[in-house]
mmCIF file with all atom_site columns, C-alpha atoms and ligand atoms in Angstrom:
data_model
loop_
_atom_site.group_PDB
_atom_site.id
_atom_site.type_symbol
_atom_site.label_atom_id
_atom_site.label_alt_id
_atom_site.label_comp_id
_atom_site.label_asym_id
_atom_site.label_entity_id
_atom_site.label_seq_id
_atom_site.pdbx_PDB_ins_code
_atom_site.Cartn_x
_atom_site.Cartn_y
_atom_site.Cartn_z
_atom_site.occupancy
_atom_site.B_iso_or_equiv
_atom_site.pdbx_formal_charge
_atom_site.auth_seq_id
_atom_site.auth_comp_id
_atom_site.auth_asym_id
_atom_site.auth_atom_id
_atom_site.pdbx_PDB_model_num
ATOM   1   C  CA  . MET T 1 1   ? 8.021   -4.241  -16.777 1.00 44.00 ? 1   MET T CA  1
ATOM   2   C  CA  . THR T 1 2   ? 5.037   -1.257  -17.242 1.00 46.00 ? 2   THR T CA  1
ATOM   3   C  CA  . GLN T 1 3   ? 1.979   -1.942  -15.126 1.00 46.00 ? 3   GLN T CA  1
ATOM   4   C  CA  . GLY T 1 4   ? -0.851  0.313   -13.973 1.00 49.00 ? 4   GLY T CA  1
ATOM   5   C  CA  . PRO T 1 5   ? -2.025  1.494   -10.840 1.00 54.00 ? 5   PRO T CA  1
ATOM   6   C  CA  . ARG T 1 6   ? -5.154  -1.154  -11.315 1.00 56.00 ? 6   ARG T CA  1
ATOM   7   C  CA  . PHE T 1 7   ? -2.026  -3.702  -11.318 1.00 54.00 ? 7   PHE T CA  1
ATOM   8   C  CA  . TRP T 1 8   ? -1.168  -2.596  -7.846  1.00 56.00 ? 8   TRP T CA  1
ATOM   9   C  CA  . ARG T 1 9   ? -4.424  -2.032  -6.195  1.00 58.00 ? 9   ARG T CA  1
ATOM   10  C  CA  . SER T 1 10  ? -5.091  -5.710  -6.499  1.00 61.00 ? 10  SER T CA  1
ATOM   11  C  CA  . ILE T 1 11  ? -1.666  -6.534  -5.498  1.00 62.00 ? 11  ILE T CA  1
ATOM   12  C  CA  . ASP T 1 12  ? -2.160  -4.525  -2.285  1.00 69.00 ? 12  ASP T CA  1
ATOM   13  C  CA  . GLN T 1 13  ? -5.642  -6.094  -1.784  1.00 69.00 ? 13  GLN T CA  1
ATOM   14  C  CA  . ARG T 1 14  ? -3.836  -9.735  -1.521  1.00 70.00 ? 14  ARG T CA  1
ATOM   15  C  CA  . TYR T 1 15  ? -1.046  -8.262  0.451   1.00 78.00 ? 15  TYR T CA  1
ATOM   16  C  CA  . ASN T 1 16  ? -3.815  -7.087  3.053   1.00 84.00 ? 16  ASN T CA  1
ATOM   17  C  CA  . LEU T 1 17  ? -6.215  -10.144 2.578   1.00 92.00 ? 17  LEU T CA  1
ATOM   18  C  CA  . GLU T 1 18  ? -8.901  -8.151  1.896   1.00 92.00 ? 18  GLU T CA  1
ATOM   19  C  CA  . GLY T 1 19  ? -11.889 -9.919  0.657   1.00 94.00 ? 19  GLY T CA  1
ATOM   20  C  CA  . VAL T 1 20  ? -15.491 -9.410  0.543   1.00 95.00 ? 20  VAL T CA  1
ATOM   21  C  CA  . LYS T 1 21  ? -18.477 -10.468 2.581   1.00 97.00 ? 21  LYS T CA  1
ATOM   22  C  CA  . CYS T 1 22  ? -21.559 -11.405 1.198   1.00 97.00 ? 22  CYS T CA  1
ATOM   23  C  CA  . GLY T 1 23  ? -24.605 -9.405  2.689   1.00 97.00 ? 23  GLY T CA  1
ATOM   24  C  CA  . ASN T 1 24  ? -26.832 -12.555 1.814   1.00 96.00 ? 24  ASN T CA  1
ATOM   25  C  CA  . CYS T 1 25  ? -25.535 -15.525 3.341   1.00 97.00 ? 25  CYS T CA  1
ATOM   26  C  CA  . GLY T 1 26  ? -22.599 -13.863 5.648   1.00 97.00 ? 26  GLY T CA  1
ATOM   27  C  CA  . GLN T 1 27  ? -19.839 -16.037 3.734   1.00 96.00 ? 27  GLN T CA  1
ATOM   28  C  CA  . ALA T 1 28  ? -16.146 -13.992 3.985   1.00 97.00 ? 28  ALA T CA  1
ATOM   29  C  CA  . ILE T 1 29  ? -15.116 -14.468 0.375   1.00 95.00 ? 29  ILE T CA  1
ATOM   30  C  CA  . PHE T 1 30  ? -11.207 -14.452 -0.587  1.00 93.00 ? 30  PHE T CA  1
ATOM   31  C  CA  . PRO T 1 31  ? -9.905  -13.065 -2.746  1.00 90.00 ? 31  PRO T CA  1
ATOM   32  C  CA  . ALA T 1 32  ? -12.412 -10.215 -3.640  1.00 91.00 ? 32  ALA T CA  1
ATOM   33  C  CA  . ARG T 1 33  ? -14.907 -11.560 -6.373  1.00 91.00 ? 33  ARG T CA  1
ATOM   34  C  CA  . THR T 1 34  ? -17.925 -9.722  -7.812  1.00 92.00 ? 34  THR T CA  1
ATOM   35  C  CA  . LEU T 1 35  ? -20.311 -12.254 -6.935  1.00 95.00 ? 35  LEU T CA  1
ATOM   36  C  CA  . CYS T 1 36  ? -20.637 -14.847 -4.064  1.00 96.00 ? 36  CYS T CA  1
ATOM   37  C  CA  . PRO T 1 37  ? -20.348 -18.272 -5.136  1.00 94.00 ? 37  PRO T CA  1
ATOM   38  C  CA  . THR T 1 38  ? -22.900 -19.426 -2.899  1.00 95.00 ? 38  THR T CA  1
ATOM   39  C  CA  . CYS T 1 39  ? -25.692 -16.707 -3.644  1.00 96.00 ? 39  CYS T CA  1
ATOM   40  C  CA  . ARG T 1 40  ? -24.456 -15.879 -7.115  1.00 95.00 ? 40  ARG T CA  1
ATOM   41  C  CA  . HIS T 1 41  ? -26.649 -13.367 -8.708  1.00 95.00 ? 41  HIS T CA  1
ATOM   42  C  CA  . LEU T 1 42  ? -28.460 -13.151 -5.538  1.00 95.00 ? 42  LEU T CA  1
ATOM   43  C  CA  . SER T 1 43  ? -25.346 -11.450 -3.908  1.00 96.00 ? 43  SER T CA  1
ATOM   44  C  CA  . VAL T 1 44  ? -24.944 -8.570  -6.797  1.00 94.00 ? 44  VAL T CA  1
ATOM   45  C  CA  . GLY T 1 45  ? -24.878 -5.331  -4.896  1.00 94.00 ? 45  GLY T CA  1
ATOM   46  C  CA  . LYS T 1 46  ? -24.600 -7.047  -1.658  1.00 96.00 ? 46  LYS T CA  1
ATOM   47  C  CA  . LEU T 1 47  ? -20.890 -7.986  -1.228  1.00 96.00 ? 47  LEU T CA  1
ATOM   48  C  CA  . ALA T 1 48  ? -19.012 -5.230  1.194   1.00 96.00 ? 48  ALA T CA  1
ATOM   49  C  CA  . PRO T 1 49  ? -14.749 -4.993  1.614   1.00 95.00 ? 49  PRO T CA  1
ATOM   50  C  CA  . PHE T 1 50  ? -14.221 -7.143  4.439   1.00 95.00 ? 50  PHE T CA  1
ATOM   51  C  CA  . GLN T 1 51  ? -10.776 -7.654  6.216   1.00 94.00 ? 51  GLN T CA  1
ATOM   52  C  CA  . MET T 1 52  ? -9.624  -10.704 6.555   1.00 95.00 ? 52  MET T CA  1
ATOM   53  C  CA  . SER T 1 53  ? -7.695  -10.646 10.432  1.00 95.00 ? 53  SER T CA  1
ATOM   54  C  CA  . GLY T 1 54  ? -4.536  -12.590 9.195   1.00 95.00 ? 54  GLY T CA  1
ATOM   55  C  CA  . ALA T 1 55  ? -5.328  -15.628 11.644  1.00 97.00 ? 55  ALA T CA  1
ATOM   56  C  CA  . GLY T 1 56  ? -5.693  -19.248 10.252  1.00 98.00 ? 56  GLY T CA  1
ATOM   57  C  CA  . THR T 1 57  ? -4.780  -22.755 10.649  1.00 98.00 ? 57  THR T CA  1
ATOM   58  C  CA  . VAL T 1 58  ? -2.849  -25.707 8.507   1.00 98.00 ? 58  VAL T CA  1
ATOM   59  C  CA  . GLU T 1 59  ? -4.779  -27.790 6.532   1.00 98.00 ? 59  GLU T CA  1
ATOM   60  C  CA  . SER T 1 60  ? -2.168  -29.292 4.890   1.00 97.00 ? 60  SER T CA  1
ATOM   61  C  CA  . PHE T 1 61  ? 0.984   -28.891 3.700   1.00 97.00 ? 61  PHE T CA  1
ATOM   62  C  CA  . THR T 1 62  ? 4.041   -29.928 1.636   1.00 95.00 ? 62  THR T CA  1
ATOM   63  C  CA  . VAL T 1 63  ? 7.698   -29.419 1.729   1.00 93.00 ? 63  VAL T CA  1
ATOM   64  C  CA  . VAL T 1 64  ? 9.160   -28.054 -1.314  1.00 89.00 ? 64  VAL T CA  1
ATOM   65  C  CA  . HIS T 1 65  ? 13.012  -29.554 -1.964  1.00 88.00 ? 65  HIS T CA  1
ATOM   66  C  CA  . SER T 1 66  ? 13.037  -28.419 -5.717  1.00 82.00 ? 66  SER T CA  1
ATOM   67  C  CA  . PRO T 1 67  ? 11.667  -24.520 -5.696  1.00 77.00 ? 67  PRO T CA  1
ATOM   68  C  CA  . PRO T 1 68  ? 11.230  -22.504 -9.035  1.00 74.00 ? 68  PRO T CA  1
ATOM   69  C  CA  . ASN T 1 69  ? 13.578  -19.785 -10.006 1.00 74.00 ? 69  ASN T CA  1
ATOM   70  C  CA  . GLY T 1 70  ? 14.131  -17.295 -7.613  1.00 68.00 ? 70  GLY T CA  1
ATOM   71  C  CA  . PHE T 1 71  ? 13.335  -19.311 -4.409  1.00 66.00 ? 71  PHE T CA  1
ATOM   72  C  CA  . GLU T 1 72  ? 16.861  -21.534 -4.586  1.00 67.00 ? 72  GLU T CA  1
ATOM   73  C  CA  . LEU T 1 73  ? 18.426  -19.573 -1.111  1.00 66.00 ? 73  LEU T CA  1
ATOM   74  C  CA  . GLN T 1 74  ? 14.705  -20.733 0.691   1.00 73.00 ? 74  GLN T CA  1
ATOM   75  C  CA  . ALA T 1 75  ? 14.784  -24.288 0.010   1.00 81.00 ? 75  ALA T CA  1
ATOM   76  C  CA  . PRO T 1 76  ? 13.211  -26.749 1.577   1.00 87.00 ? 76  PRO T CA  1
ATOM   77  C  CA  . TYR T 1 77  ? 10.298  -24.424 2.469   1.00 88.00 ? 77  TYR T CA  1
ATOM   78  C  CA  . VAL T 1 78  ? 7.066   -25.074 3.367   1.00 93.00 ? 78  VAL T CA  1
ATOM   79  C  CA  . MET T 1 79  ? 3.988   -24.488 1.435   1.00 93.00 ? 79  MET T CA  1
ATOM   80  C  CA  . ALA T 1 80  ? 0.757   -24.913 2.938   1.00 96.00 ? 80  ALA T CA  1
ATOM   81  C  CA  . ILE T 1 81  ? -3.099  -24.710 2.577   1.00 96.00 ? 81  ILE T CA  1
ATOM   82  C  CA  . VAL T 1 82  ? -4.002  -22.068 5.079   1.00 97.00 ? 82  VAL T CA  1
ATOM   83  C  CA  . LYS T 1 83  ? -7.601  -22.000 6.378   1.00 98.00 ? 83  LYS T CA  1
ATOM   84  C  CA  . LEU T 1 84  ? -8.629  -18.742 7.818   1.00 97.00 ? 84  LEU T CA  1
ATOM   85  C  CA  . ALA T 1 85  ? -10.635 -17.741 10.601  1.00 97.00 ? 85  ALA T CA  1
ATOM   86  C  CA  . GLU T 1 86  ? -12.946 -16.421 8.372   1.00 97.00 ? 86  GLU T CA  1
ATOM   87  C  CA  . GLY T 1 87  ? -13.576 -19.409 6.227   1.00 96.00 ? 87  GLY T CA  1
ATOM   88  C  CA  . PRO T 1 88  ? -11.699 -18.655 2.951   1.00 96.00 ? 88  PRO T CA  1
ATOM   89  C  CA  . LYS T 1 89  ? -8.468  -20.965 2.086   1.00 95.00 ? 89  LYS T CA  1
ATOM   90  C  CA  . LEU T 1 90  ? -5.334  -20.002 0.543   1.00 93.00 ? 90  LEU T CA  1
ATOM   91  C  CA  . THR T 1 91  ? -2.027  -21.283 -0.552  1.00 93.00 ? 91  THR T CA  1
ATOM   92  C  CA  . ALA T 1 92  ? 1.269   -19.747 1.332   1.00 93.00 ? 92  ALA T CA  1
ATOM   93  C  CA  . GLN T 1 93  ? 4.623   -20.383 2.763   1.00 92.00 ? 93  GLN T CA  1
ATOM   94  C  CA  . ILE T 1 94  ? 4.820   -20.912 5.897   1.00 94.00 ? 94  ILE T CA  1
ATOM   95  C  CA  . VAL T 1 95  ? 7.838   -19.816 8.397   1.00 93.00 ? 95  VAL T CA  1
ATOM   96  C  CA  . ASP T 1 96  ? 9.452   -19.228 11.164  1.00 94.00 ? 96  ASP T CA  1
ATOM   97  C  CA  . VAL T 1 97  ? 8.688   -23.628 12.015  1.00 93.00 ? 97  VAL T CA  1
ATOM   98  C  CA  . ASP T 1 98  ? 11.081  -26.156 11.460  1.00 92.00 ? 98  ASP T CA  1
ATOM   99  C  CA  . ASN T 1 99  ? 9.775   -28.157 8.894   1.00 91.00 ? 99  ASN T CA  1
ATOM   100 C  CA  . ALA T 1 100 ? 9.879   -31.330 10.523  1.00 91.00 ? 100 ALA T CA  1
ATOM   101 C  CA  . ASP T 1 101 ? 7.749   -29.306 13.230  1.00 94.00 ? 101 ASP T CA  1
ATOM   102 C  CA  . MET T 1 102 ? 4.863   -28.759 11.182  1.00 95.00 ? 102 MET T CA  1
ATOM   103 C  CA  . ARG T 1 103 ? 1.762   -30.616 11.608  1.00 97.00 ? 103 ARG T CA  1
ATOM   104 C  CA  . VAL T 1 104 ? -1.909  -29.905 10.235  1.00 98.00 ? 104 VAL T CA  1
ATOM   105 C  CA  . GLY T 1 105 ? -4.066  -27.915 12.425  1.00 97.00 ? 105 GLY T CA  1
ATOM   106 C  CA  . MET T 1 106 ? -1.096  -25.380 13.637  1.00 97.00 ? 106 MET T CA  1
ATOM   107 C  CA  . PRO T 1 107 ? -2.386  -22.195 14.144  1.00 97.00 ? 107 PRO T CA  1
ATOM   108 C  CA  . VAL T 1 108 ? -0.478  -19.315 11.931  1.00 97.00 ? 108 VAL T CA  1
ATOM   109 C  CA  . HIS T 1 109 ? -0.970  -15.443 11.137  1.00 97.00 ? 109 HIS T CA  1
ATOM   110 C  CA  . LYS T 1 110 ? -0.486  -13.411 8.124   1.00 95.00 ? 110 LYS T CA  1
ATOM   111 C  CA  . VAL T 1 111 ? 3.274   -12.052 7.833   1.00 93.00 ? 111 VAL T CA  1
ATOM   112 C  CA  . PHE T 1 112 ? 4.331   -9.687  5.141   1.00 86.00 ? 112 PHE T CA  1
ATOM   113 C  CA  . ARG T 1 113 ? 7.739   -10.869 3.797   1.00 84.00 ? 113 ARG T CA  1
ATOM   114 C  CA  . ARG T 1 114 ? 9.851   -10.940 0.792   1.00 78.00 ? 114 ARG T CA  1
ATOM   115 C  CA  . ILE T 1 115 ? 8.669   -13.240 -1.583  1.00 74.00 ? 115 ILE T CA  1
ATOM   116 C  CA  . ASN T 1 116 ? 11.274  -14.161 -4.239  1.00 69.00 ? 116 ASN T CA  1
ATOM   117 C  CA  . GLN T 1 117 ? 13.872  -11.923 -6.383  1.00 64.00 ? 117 GLN T CA  1
ATOM   118 C  CA  . ASP T 1 118 ? 14.289  -11.598 -10.395 1.00 65.00 ? 118 ASP T CA  1
ATOM   119 C  CA  . GLY T 1 119 ? 17.753  -12.522 -10.776 1.00 65.00 ? 119 GLY T CA  1
ATOM   120 C  CA  . GLU T 1 120 ? 21.040  -11.255 -8.538  1.00 64.00 ? 120 GLU T CA  1
ATOM   121 C  CA  . GLY T 1 121 ? 20.289  -7.476  -8.028  1.00 68.00 ? 121 GLY T CA  1
ATOM   122 C  CA  . GLY T 1 122 ? 16.850  -7.745  -9.166  1.00 71.00 ? 122 GLY T CA  1
ATOM   123 C  CA  . VAL T 1 123 ? 13.384  -6.704  -8.521  1.00 71.00 ? 123 VAL T CA  1
ATOM   124 C  CA  . ILE T 1 124 ? 12.388  -8.311  -4.923  1.00 69.00 ? 124 ILE T CA  1
ATOM   125 C  CA  . HIS T 1 125 ? 8.504   -8.923  -4.769  1.00 72.00 ? 125 HIS T CA  1
ATOM   126 C  CA  . TYR T 1 126 ? 6.866   -8.968  -1.048  1.00 75.00 ? 126 TYR T CA  1
ATOM   127 C  CA  . GLY T 1 127 ? 3.829   -10.476 -0.175  1.00 82.00 ? 127 GLY T CA  1
ATOM   128 C  CA  . TYR T 1 128 ? 2.223   -12.472 2.540   1.00 89.00 ? 128 TYR T CA  1
ATOM   129 C  CA  . LYS T 1 129 ? 3.208   -15.482 4.119   1.00 93.00 ? 129 LYS T CA  1
ATOM   130 C  CA  . PHE T 1 130 ? 2.068   -17.124 7.303   1.00 95.00 ? 130 PHE T CA  1
ATOM   131 C  CA  . SER T 1 131 ? 4.030   -17.230 10.254  1.00 96.00 ? 131 SER T CA  1
ATOM   132 C  CA  . ALA T 1 132 ? 3.850   -20.082 13.111  1.00 95.00 ? 132 ALA T CA  1
ATOM   133 C  CA  . ARG T 1 133 ? 5.706   -18.212 15.619  1.00 92.00 ? 133 ARG T CA  1
ATOM   134 C  CA  . PRO T 1 134 ? 3.148   -17.748 18.325  1.00 85.00 ? 134 PRO T CA  1
ATOM   135 C  CA  . VAL T 1 135 ? 2.100   -14.321 18.971  1.00 78.00 ? 135 VAL T CA  1
ATOM   136 C  CA  . ARG T 1 136 ? 4.141   -12.382 21.521  1.00 70.00 ? 136 ARG T CA  1
ATOM   137 C  CA  . GLY T 1 137 ? 2.132   -12.428 24.559  1.00 56.00 ? 137 GLY T CA  1
ATOM   138 C  CA  . GLN T 1 138 ? -0.233  -14.549 23.795  1.00 49.00 ? 138 GLN T CA  1
ATOM   139 C  CA  . GLY T 1 139 ? -1.253  -17.111 26.508  1.00 46.00 ? 139 GLY T CA  1
ATOM   140 C  CA  . ALA T 1 140 ? -2.912  -20.497 26.236  1.00 44.00 ? 140 ALA T CA  1
ATOM   141 C  CA  . LYS T 1 141 ? -5.693  -21.091 23.867  1.00 47.00 ? 141 LYS T CA  1
ATOM   142 C  CA  . GLY T 1 142 ? -8.507  -18.885 23.923  1.00 44.00 ? 142 GLY T CA  1
ATOM   143 C  CA  . GLN T 1 143 ? -7.247  -15.444 22.619  1.00 45.00 ? 143 GLN T CA  1
ATOM   144 C  CA  . ALA T 1 144 ? -7.388  -15.209 18.835  1.00 49.00 ? 144 ALA T CA  1
ATOM   145 C  CA  . PRO T 1 145 ? -3.770  -14.472 17.092  1.00 49.00 ? 145 PRO T CA  1
ATOM   146 C  CA  . MET T 1 146 ? -3.913  -11.255 15.602  1.00 50.00 ? 146 MET T CA  1
ATOM   147 C  CA  . PRO T 1 147 ? -1.260  -10.272 13.367  1.00 50.00 ? 147 PRO T CA  1
ATOM   148 C  CA  . VAL T 1 148 ? 0.783   -7.543  14.201  1.00 50.00 ? 148 VAL T CA  1
ATOM   149 C  CA  . GLU T 1 149 ? 1.975   -6.410  11.065  1.00 48.00 ? 149 GLU T CA  1
ATOM   150 C  CA  . GLY T 1 150 ? 0.744   -2.749  11.191  1.00 46.00 ? 150 GLY T CA  1
ATOM   151 C  CA  . PRO T 1 151 ? -2.739  -1.162  10.875  1.00 46.00 ? 151 PRO T CA  1
ATOM   152 C  CA  . ARG T 1 152 ? -4.630  -1.732  7.194   1.00 46.00 ? 152 ARG T CA  1
ATOM   153 C  CA  . GLY T 1 153 ? -3.347  0.144   4.632   1.00 44.00 ? 153 GLY T CA  1
ATOM   154 C  CA  . SER T 1 154 ? 0.350   0.011   6.129   1.00 43.00 ? 154 SER T CA  1
ATOM   155 C  CA  . HIS T 1 155 ? 1.585   -1.222  2.794   1.00 44.00 ? 155 HIS T CA  1
ATOM   156 C  CA  . ARG T 1 156 ? 0.628   1.513   0.453   1.00 43.00 ? 156 ARG T CA  1
ATOM   157 C  CA  . SER T 1 157 ? 4.119   1.617   -0.906  1.00 44.00 ? 157 SER T CA  1
ATOM   158 C  CA  . PRO T 1 158 ? 4.906   -1.459  -2.536  1.00 46.00 ? 158 PRO T CA  1
ATOM   159 C  CA  . GLY T 1 159 ? 7.975   0.290   -4.047  1.00 46.00 ? 159 GLY T CA  1
ATOM   160 C  CA  . ALA T 1 160 ? 9.578   1.071   -1.030  1.00 44.00 ? 160 ALA T CA  1
ATOM   161 C  CA  . PRO T 1 161 ? 8.632   -1.589  1.762   1.00 45.00 ? 161 PRO T CA  1
ATOM   162 C  CA  . GLY T 1 162 ? 11.929  -0.874  3.890   1.00 45.00 ? 162 GLY T CA  1
ATOM   163 C  CA  . ARG T 1 163 ? 13.525  -3.568  5.863   1.00 48.00 ? 163 ARG T CA  1
ATOM   164 C  CA  . LEU T 1 164 ? 11.515  -6.754  5.590   1.00 47.00 ? 164 LEU T CA  1
ATOM   165 C  CA  . GLY T 1 165 ? 12.008  -10.162 5.451   1.00 45.00 ? 165 GLY T CA  1
HETATM 166 ZN ZN1 . ZN  D 2 .   ? -23.754 -15.435 -0.304  1.00 51.81 ? 201 ZN  D ZN1 1
#
């Protein structure tokens, strides 16, 4: 496969939950767009890069028992719609939780994990998932859980992610 820097840049933004924020209405938008869906043309030139914190809550979920190719080893697994603390929603796999313990409204946070593999010994894909494991050192509710997977921009080498997953 031949994919240029543009491909990797776009992937990188998604990995890091990089979106934009509308300077007109203040709405956080992920994935990044060129127009605010609310303000449309009024948002032209007013969208600034915006880093999502990675904290969110489970809005709905489903347990997948018959995964697509490449996911066989993980089944059954949980896919959920996660509402980010900043507002945008996305679909992601939930890890570090027993399927039976899943519940709507539970706090989750972004982690960087192996997603799947193209066949045996094939290309391994990495990306974000959301972990339900409580953030270490976090006491009772009150403090928003923050991702601890490293500073922004720490995943600039998608081809050599090291020991992850
Ligand atoms: Zn707007």
